[in-house]
């Protein structure tokens, strides 16, 4: 009887704890008002993570071409996504996850650093200044006024334009297209392992997306990576390790260098790419999720 009594008491405490946690989540996120549940939110969170986790591989690969330490960029990418998504959920209570965006990182690497010849420290300074301006535009609702003045079809087309830009960069990095003096863009060597693996990965991801498989992008990346390692195309670096240090890039931005007159155009380019990239992506996602309203 004593054991049974303790078991009953423990069960009550356990049930009470679950209820308290449920009511806490309900009060914080208004789950019932949004016609959702804790289970659905957990599954949605895992699905979202698997969908967006590709940025953990792609962002360091792109920014690493500037000379930035890839390990430090990897950790910064993780922290930015974690902190940004937590703030979006806890403050805005909006079911949208945040992560470093594809678009600005490509412009940062291929245009500002590699083409214009600025150091990545100065380019980071320009990013910081443009982000500060972006914050000011948002706080004073100037950003809202700019977006509302743009026709909705044009706003929706922004994400498509940025997607085409990124697609060209991906084709170039995979070796599927190369520079051609006559036509600007030419076909790469489709007999080499890199382009063939890229093609395989593309069709695998498209097939999984068509079948609505959770984490299709992530699965495609992992499968192609495993094949590349098995064939010796990509060196194997292990499975688990301690997180790399952020010291090589932490607070290494050169704000004074970015205040040079020649950097004004770069700062405004960052600002407007960020403004329209952010807006186009947010509108596309919000429309898809049925979150758009006046």
mmCIF file of C-alpha atoms in Angstrom:
data_model
loop_
_atom_site.group_PDB
_atom_site.id
_atom_site.type_symbol
_atom_site.label_atom_id
_atom_site.label_comp_id
_atom_site.label_asym_id
_atom_site.label_seq_id
_atom_site.Cartn_x
_atom_site.Cartn_y
_atom_site.Cartn_z
ATOM 1 C CA UNK A 1 0.000 0.000 0.000
ATOM 2 C CA UNK A 2 2.811 2.354 0.869
ATOM 3 C CA UNK A 3 4.563 1.737 -2.431
ATOM 4 C CA UNK A 4 1.277 2.093 -4.306
ATOM 5 C CA UNK A 5 0.560 5.332 -2.452
ATOM 6 C CA UNK A 6 3.966 6.743 -3.382
ATOM 7 C CA UNK A 7 3.460 5.696 -6.994
ATOM 8 C CA UNK A 8 0.026 7.369 -7.065
ATOM 9 C CA UNK A 9 1.462 10.527 -5.473
ATOM 10 C CA UNK A 10 4.346 10.572 -7.981
ATOM 11 C CA UNK A 11 1.891 10.099 -10.856
ATOM 12 C CA UNK A 12 -0.157 13.049 -9.613
ATOM 13 C CA UNK A 13 2.975 15.212 -9.338
ATOM 14 C CA UNK A 14 4.033 14.117 -12.841
ATOM 15 C CA UNK A 15 0.618 14.881 -14.311
ATOM 16 C CA UNK A 16 0.494 18.190 -12.460
ATOM 17 C CA UNK A 17 3.936 19.078 -13.791
ATOM 18 C CA UNK A 18 2.867 18.339 -17.357
ATOM 19 C CA UNK A 19 -0.289 20.424 -16.921
ATOM 20 C CA UNK A 20 1.671 23.315 -15.450
ATOM 21 C CA UNK A 21 4.096 23.198 -18.386
ATOM 22 C CA UNK A 22 1.177 23.048 -20.829
ATOM 23 C CA UNK A 23 -0.557 26.067 -19.275
ATOM 24 C CA UNK A 24 2.764 27.930 -19.210
ATOM 25 C CA UNK A 25 3.253 27.273 -22.937
ATOM 26 C CA UNK A 26 -0.392 28.085 -23.608
ATOM 27 C CA UNK A 27 -0.070 31.419 -21.792
ATOM 28 C CA UNK A 28 3.203 32.241 -23.540
ATOM 29 C CA UNK A 29 2.351 31.202 -27.104
ATOM 30 C CA UNK A 30 -1.512 31.125 -27.158
ATOM 31 C CA UNK A 31 -1.485 27.642 -28.680
ATOM 32 C CA UNK A 32 -5.255 27.115 -28.657
ATOM 33 C CA UNK A 33 -5.884 30.517 -30.232
ATOM 34 C CA UNK A 34 -3.554 29.525 -33.050
ATOM 35 C CA UNK A 35 -5.255 26.112 -33.376
ATOM 36 C CA UNK A 36 -2.093 24.151 -32.570
ATOM 37 C CA UNK A 37 -0.680 21.934 -29.821
ATOM 38 C CA UNK A 38 2.617 21.249 -28.056
ATOM 39 C CA UNK A 39 3.128 18.054 -30.079
ATOM 40 C CA UNK A 40 2.512 19.834 -33.376
ATOM 41 C CA UNK A 41 4.894 22.651 -32.431
ATOM 42 C CA UNK A 42 7.661 20.178 -31.527
ATOM 43 C CA UNK A 43 7.255 18.352 -34.839
ATOM 44 C CA UNK A 44 7.129 21.660 -36.704
ATOM 45 C CA UNK A 45 10.299 22.821 -34.945
ATOM 46 C CA UNK A 46 12.190 19.654 -35.877
ATOM 47 C CA UNK A 47 10.943 19.894 -39.467
ATOM 48 C CA UNK A 48 12.004 23.520 -39.711
ATOM 49 C CA UNK A 49 15.447 22.720 -38.311
ATOM 50 C CA UNK A 50 16.012 19.916 -40.830
ATOM 51 C CA UNK A 51 14.868 22.206 -43.644
ATOM 52 C CA UNK A 52 17.091 25.166 -42.763
ATOM 53 C CA UNK A 53 20.141 23.309 -41.410
ATOM 54 C CA UNK A 54 21.787 23.357 -44.855
ATOM 55 C CA UNK A 55 22.930 26.915 -44.044
ATOM 56 C CA UNK A 56 25.325 25.413 -41.455
ATOM 57 C CA UNK A 57 27.304 23.918 -44.353
ATOM 58 C CA UNK A 58 26.768 26.540 -47.048
ATOM 59 C CA UNK A 59 27.432 29.752 -45.095
ATOM 60 C CA UNK A 60 30.948 28.766 -43.904
ATOM 61 C CA UNK A 61 31.768 27.464 -47.398
ATOM 62 C CA UNK A 62 30.862 30.799 -49.029
ATOM 63 C CA UNK A 63 32.315 33.152 -46.388
ATOM 64 C CA UNK A 64 35.409 30.955 -46.067
ATOM 65 C CA UNK A 65 36.440 32.022 -49.578
ATOM 66 C CA UNK A 66 37.151 35.505 -48.210
ATOM 67 C CA UNK A 67 39.790 34.141 -45.819
ATOM 68 C CA UNK A 68 37.494 33.965 -42.799
ATOM 69 C CA UNK A 69 37.975 30.939 -40.545
ATOM 70 C CA UNK A 70 35.294 28.408 -41.559
ATOM 71 C CA UNK A 71 35.044 26.927 -38.055
ATOM 72 C CA UNK A 72 34.388 30.343 -36.514
ATOM 73 C CA UNK A 73 31.805 31.137 -39.196
ATOM 74 C CA UNK A 74 30.111 27.782 -38.504
ATOM 75 C CA UNK A 75 29.718 28.585 -34.792
ATOM 76 C CA UNK A 76 28.540 32.124 -35.547
ATOM 77 C CA UNK A 77 25.965 30.721 -37.976
ATOM 78 C CA UNK A 78 24.634 28.350 -35.289
ATOM 79 C CA UNK A 79 24.431 31.097 -32.650
ATOM 80 C CA UNK A 80 22.809 33.626 -34.985
ATOM 81 C CA UNK A 81 20.103 31.144 -35.977
ATOM 82 C CA UNK A 82 19.482 30.005 -32.392
ATOM 83 C CA UNK A 83 19.310 33.510 -30.894
ATOM 84 C CA UNK A 84 17.318 34.975 -33.778
ATOM 85 C CA UNK A 85 14.752 32.170 -33.789
ATOM 86 C CA UNK A 86 14.357 32.334 -29.994
ATOM 87 C CA UNK A 87 13.723 36.087 -30.105
ATOM 88 C CA UNK A 88 11.225 35.672 -32.950
ATOM 89 C CA UNK A 89 9.299 33.074 -30.946
ATOM 90 C CA UNK A 90 9.498 34.652 -27.487
ATOM 91 C CA UNK A 91 8.943 38.310 -28.427
ATOM 92 C CA UNK A 92 7.079 38.328 -31.750
ATOM 93 C CA UNK A 93 5.336 34.954 -31.157
ATOM 94 C CA UNK A 94 5.601 34.365 -34.898
ATOM 95 C CA UNK A 95 6.160 30.803 -36.252
ATOM 96 C CA UNK A 96 9.103 31.772 -38.456
ATOM 97 C CA UNK A 97 12.692 30.693 -37.819
ATOM 98 C CA UNK A 98 15.619 32.968 -38.616
ATOM 99 C CA UNK A 99 19.051 32.108 -39.977
ATOM 100 C CA UNK A 100 21.857 33.854 -41.886
ATOM 101 C CA UNK A 101 20.443 34.495 -45.333
ATOM 102 C CA UNK A 102 21.643 33.294 -48.694
ATOM 103 C CA UNK A 103 22.120 36.373 -50.834
ATOM 104 C CA UNK A 104 23.975 38.798 -48.624
ATOM 105 C CA UNK A 105 26.695 36.246 -47.912
ATOM 106 C CA UNK A 106 27.208 35.759 -51.667
ATOM 107 C CA UNK A 107 27.279 39.534 -52.275
ATOM 108 C CA UNK A 108 29.686 39.920 -49.338
ATOM 109 C CA UNK A 109 32.095 37.291 -50.701
ATOM 110 C CA UNK A 110 31.991 37.511 -54.476
ATOM 111 C CA UNK A 111 31.337 41.220 -54.967
ATOM 112 C CA UNK A 112 32.673 43.192 -51.996
ATOM 113 C CA UNK A 113 35.713 41.073 -51.076
ATOM 114 C CA UNK A 114 36.790 39.088 -54.129
ATOM 115 C CA UNK A 115 35.734 41.539 -56.871
ATOM 116 C CA UNK A 116 36.119 44.982 -55.211
ATOM 117 C CA UNK A 117 39.176 43.913 -53.191
ATOM 118 C CA UNK A 118 38.091 44.994 -49.691
ATOM 119 C CA UNK A 119 39.229 42.938 -46.690
ATOM 120 C CA UNK A 120 36.613 40.824 -44.931
ATOM 121 C CA UNK A 121 37.165 42.904 -41.774
ATOM 122 C CA UNK A 122 36.175 46.097 -43.599
ATOM 123 C CA UNK A 123 33.265 44.283 -45.255
ATOM 124 C CA UNK A 124 32.058 43.148 -41.798
ATOM 125 C CA UNK A 125 32.235 46.785 -40.670
ATOM 126 C CA UNK A 126 30.022 47.740 -43.618
ATOM 127 C CA UNK A 127 27.572 44.968 -42.646
ATOM 128 C CA UNK A 128 27.417 46.319 -39.074
ATOM 129 C CA UNK A 129 26.724 49.880 -40.249
ATOM 130 C CA UNK A 130 24.055 48.736 -42.728
ATOM 131 C CA UNK A 131 22.448 46.594 -39.995
ATOM 132 C CA UNK A 132 22.323 49.613 -37.688
ATOM 133 C CA UNK A 133 20.603 51.635 -40.428
ATOM 134 C CA UNK A 134 18.224 48.725 -41.027
ATOM 135 C CA UNK A 135 17.314 48.725 -37.329
ATOM 136 C CA UNK A 136 16.684 52.498 -37.368
ATOM 137 C CA UNK A 137 14.474 52.206 -40.476
ATOM 138 C CA UNK A 138 12.477 49.467 -38.749
ATOM 139 C CA UNK A 139 12.069 51.288 -35.413
ATOM 140 C CA UNK A 140 10.823 54.485 -37.072
ATOM 141 C CA UNK A 141 8.571 52.458 -39.435
ATOM 142 C CA UNK A 142 10.295 53.880 -42.512
ATOM 143 C CA UNK A 143 10.869 50.311 -43.660
ATOM 144 C CA UNK A 144 7.136 49.611 -43.443
ATOM 145 C CA UNK A 145 6.412 52.720 -45.529
ATOM 146 C CA UNK A 146 8.955 51.668 -48.192
ATOM 147 C CA UNK A 147 7.547 48.144 -48.415
ATOM 148 C CA UNK A 148 3.926 49.289 -48.588
ATOM 149 C CA UNK A 149 4.809 51.610 -51.487
ATOM 150 C CA UNK A 150 6.040 48.647 -53.573
ATOM 151 C CA UNK A 151 3.361 46.693 -55.501
ATOM 152 C CA UNK A 152 2.751 43.204 -54.083
ATOM 153 C CA UNK A 153 3.705 41.330 -57.318
ATOM 154 C CA UNK A 154 7.046 43.171 -57.365
ATOM 155 C CA UNK A 155 7.597 42.359 -53.692
ATOM 156 C CA UNK A 156 6.919 38.689 -54.378
ATOM 157 C CA UNK A 157 9.298 38.738 -57.361
ATOM 158 C CA UNK A 158 12.212 39.843 -55.144
ATOM 159 C CA UNK A 159 12.671 36.365 -53.679
ATOM 160 C CA UNK A 160 12.613 34.815 -57.171
ATOM 161 C CA UNK A 161 15.312 37.208 -58.410
ATOM 162 C CA UNK A 162 17.540 36.475 -55.426
ATOM 163 C CA UNK A 163 16.929 32.748 -55.944
ATOM 164 C CA UNK A 164 18.165 32.960 -59.549
ATOM 165 C CA UNK A 165 21.289 34.816 -58.397
ATOM 166 C CA UNK A 166 22.015 32.096 -55.844
ATOM 167 C CA UNK A 167 21.281 29.345 -58.356
ATOM 168 C CA UNK A 168 23.953 30.739 -60.700
ATOM 169 C CA UNK A 169 26.475 30.844 -57.851
ATOM 170 C CA UNK A 170 25.620 27.244 -56.920
ATOM 171 C CA UNK A 171 26.046 26.080 -60.540
ATOM 172 C CA UNK A 172 29.419 27.825 -60.698
ATOM 173 C CA UNK A 173 30.630 26.390 -57.369
ATOM 174 C CA UNK A 174 29.547 22.891 -58.443
ATOM 175 C CA UNK A 175 31.486 23.212 -61.703
ATOM 176 C CA UNK A 176 28.346 22.858 -63.823
ATOM 177 C CA UNK A 177 28.961 26.253 -65.438
ATOM 178 C CA UNK A 178 32.257 28.031 -66.091
ATOM 179 C CA UNK A 179 33.340 31.427 -67.376
ATOM 180 C CA UNK A 180 33.319 31.782 -71.166
ATOM 181 C CA UNK A 181 34.805 34.843 -72.932
ATOM 182 C CA UNK A 182 32.301 34.578 -75.789
ATOM 183 C CA UNK A 183 29.041 33.834 -73.983
ATOM 184 C CA UNK A 184 29.986 34.799 -70.373
ATOM 185 C CA UNK A 185 28.677 31.435 -69.157
ATOM 186 C CA UNK A 186 29.700 28.026 -70.527
ATOM 187 C CA UNK A 187 29.053 24.388 -69.680
ATOM 188 C CA UNK A 188 31.499 22.755 -67.267
ATOM 189 C CA UNK A 189 33.076 19.319 -67.415
ATOM 190 C CA UNK A 190 30.161 16.977 -66.732
ATOM 191 C CA UNK A 191 32.448 13.940 -66.603
ATOM 192 C CA UNK A 192 34.224 15.019 -63.389
ATOM 193 C CA UNK A 193 32.944 13.814 -59.985
ATOM 194 C CA UNK A 194 31.993 17.243 -58.593
ATOM 195 C CA UNK A 195 29.380 18.222 -61.206
ATOM 196 C CA UNK A 196 27.978 14.668 -61.323
ATOM 197 C CA UNK A 197 27.493 14.613 -57.543
ATOM 198 C CA UNK A 198 25.869 18.057 -57.687
ATOM 199 C CA UNK A 199 23.404 16.828 -60.319
ATOM 200 C CA UNK A 200 22.645 13.738 -58.238
ATOM 201 C CA UNK A 201 22.074 15.865 -55.141
ATOM 202 C CA UNK A 202 19.788 18.250 -57.020
ATOM 203 C CA UNK A 203 17.526 15.493 -58.379
ATOM 204 C CA UNK A 204 17.517 13.695 -55.028
ATOM 205 C CA UNK A 205 16.383 16.836 -53.186
ATOM 206 C CA UNK A 206 13.729 17.619 -55.838
ATOM 207 C CA UNK A 207 12.385 14.049 -55.629
ATOM 208 C CA UNK A 208 12.240 14.121 -51.827
ATOM 209 C CA UNK A 209 10.570 17.564 -51.861
ATOM 210 C CA UNK A 210 7.976 16.290 -54.369
ATOM 211 C CA UNK A 211 7.176 13.423 -52.010
ATOM 212 C CA UNK A 212 7.014 15.905 -49.084
ATOM 213 C CA UNK A 213 9.788 14.167 -47.154
ATOM 214 C CA UNK A 214 10.756 16.095 -44.004
ATOM 215 C CA UNK A 215 14.271 17.506 -44.213
ATOM 216 C CA UNK A 216 14.651 16.840 -47.949
ATOM 217 C CA UNK A 217 17.460 19.382 -48.376
ATOM 218 C CA UNK A 218 19.356 18.082 -45.354
ATOM 219 C CA UNK A 219 18.984 14.451 -46.485
ATOM 220 C CA UNK A 220 20.220 15.321 -49.967
ATOM 221 C CA UNK A 221 23.298 17.076 -48.579
ATOM 222 C CA UNK A 222 24.140 14.188 -46.234
ATOM 223 C CA UNK A 223 23.678 11.493 -48.911
ATOM 224 C CA UNK A 224 25.849 13.288 -51.474
ATOM 225 C CA UNK A 225 28.465 14.052 -48.796
ATOM 226 C CA UNK A 226 28.595 10.368 -47.822
ATOM 227 C CA UNK A 227 29.032 9.341 -51.469
ATOM 228 C CA UNK A 228 31.748 11.976 -51.971
ATOM 229 C CA UNK A 229 33.629 10.702 -48.903
ATOM 230 C CA UNK A 230 33.294 7.088 -50.053
ATOM 231 C CA UNK A 231 34.684 7.989 -53.495
ATOM 232 C CA UNK A 232 37.511 10.041 -52.028
ATOM 233 C CA UNK A 233 36.256 13.308 -53.560
ATOM 234 C CA UNK A 234 35.812 14.892 -50.122
ATOM 235 C CA UNK A 235 38.230 14.187 -47.238
ATOM 236 C CA UNK A 236 36.648 12.682 -44.098
ATOM 237 C CA UNK A 237 37.069 14.951 -41.072
ATOM 238 C CA UNK A 238 35.381 12.875 -38.372
ATOM 239 C CA UNK A 239 31.860 12.782 -36.932
ATOM 240 C CA UNK A 240 31.982 14.624 -33.591
ATOM 241 C CA UNK A 241 34.281 17.289 -32.156
ATOM 242 C CA UNK A 242 34.230 20.241 -29.801
ATOM 243 C CA UNK A 243 32.889 23.458 -31.374
ATOM 244 C CA UNK A 244 35.605 25.499 -33.121
ATOM 245 C CA UNK A 245 36.737 28.769 -31.538
ATOM 246 C CA UNK A 246 35.132 32.027 -32.647
ATOM 247 C CA UNK A 247 38.300 33.980 -31.810
ATOM 248 C CA UNK A 248 39.538 34.283 -35.445
ATOM 249 C CA UNK A 249 36.465 36.342 -36.435
ATOM 250 C CA UNK A 250 34.871 37.504 -33.146
ATOM 251 C CA UNK A 251 34.615 41.337 -33.110
ATOM 252 C CA UNK A 252 37.145 41.543 -35.954
ATOM 253 C CA UNK A 253 35.022 44.016 -37.892
ATOM 254 C CA UNK A 254 36.732 47.234 -39.051
ATOM 255 C CA UNK A 255 34.100 49.955 -38.615
ATOM 256 C CA UNK A 256 36.508 52.865 -39.212
ATOM 257 C CA UNK A 257 37.671 51.279 -42.464
ATOM 258 C CA UNK A 258 34.040 50.893 -43.524
ATOM 259 C CA UNK A 259 33.422 54.621 -42.955
ATOM 260 C CA UNK A 260 35.671 55.437 -45.929
ATOM 261 C CA UNK A 261 33.907 57.398 -48.689
ATOM 262 C CA UNK A 262 34.464 54.560 -51.133
ATOM 263 C CA UNK A 263 32.467 52.212 -48.895
ATOM 264 C CA UNK A 264 29.264 54.292 -48.892
ATOM 265 C CA UNK A 265 27.934 52.528 -51.986
ATOM 266 C CA UNK A 266 28.753 49.147 -50.429
ATOM 267 C CA UNK A 267 26.938 50.023 -47.186
ATOM 268 C CA UNK A 268 23.817 51.096 -49.065
ATOM 269 C CA UNK A 269 24.033 48.014 -51.279
ATOM 270 C CA UNK A 270 24.086 45.839 -48.149
ATOM 271 C CA UNK A 271 21.180 47.835 -46.701
ATOM 272 C CA UNK A 272 18.942 47.568 -49.749
ATOM 273 C CA UNK A 273 19.819 43.942 -50.537
ATOM 274 C CA UNK A 274 18.990 43.133 -46.903
ATOM 275 C CA UNK A 275 15.804 45.202 -47.018
ATOM 276 C CA UNK A 276 14.396 43.586 -50.145
ATOM 277 C CA UNK A 277 15.804 40.100 -49.503
ATOM 278 C CA UNK A 278 14.288 40.073 -46.019
ATOM 279 C CA UNK A 279 10.981 41.441 -47.279
ATOM 280 C CA UNK A 280 10.707 39.116 -50.263
ATOM 281 C CA UNK A 281 11.487 36.052 -48.167
ATOM 282 C CA UNK A 282 9.166 37.060 -45.314
ATOM 283 C CA UNK A 283 6.266 37.761 -47.683
ATOM 284 C CA UNK A 284 6.828 34.484 -49.542
ATOM 285 C CA UNK A 285 6.875 32.456 -46.331
ATOM 286 C CA UNK A 286 3.959 34.353 -44.743
ATOM 287 C CA UNK A 287 1.775 33.923 -47.841
ATOM 288 C CA UNK A 288 2.563 30.197 -47.972
ATOM 289 C CA UNK A 289 1.686 29.790 -44.283
ATOM 290 C CA UNK A 290 -1.531 31.840 -44.517
ATOM 291 C CA UNK A 291 -0.161 34.524 -42.184
ATOM 292 C CA UNK A 292 -0.662 37.488 -44.517
ATOM 293 C CA UNK A 293 -3.226 40.079 -43.455
ATOM 294 C CA UNK A 294 -3.755 43.804 -43.715
#
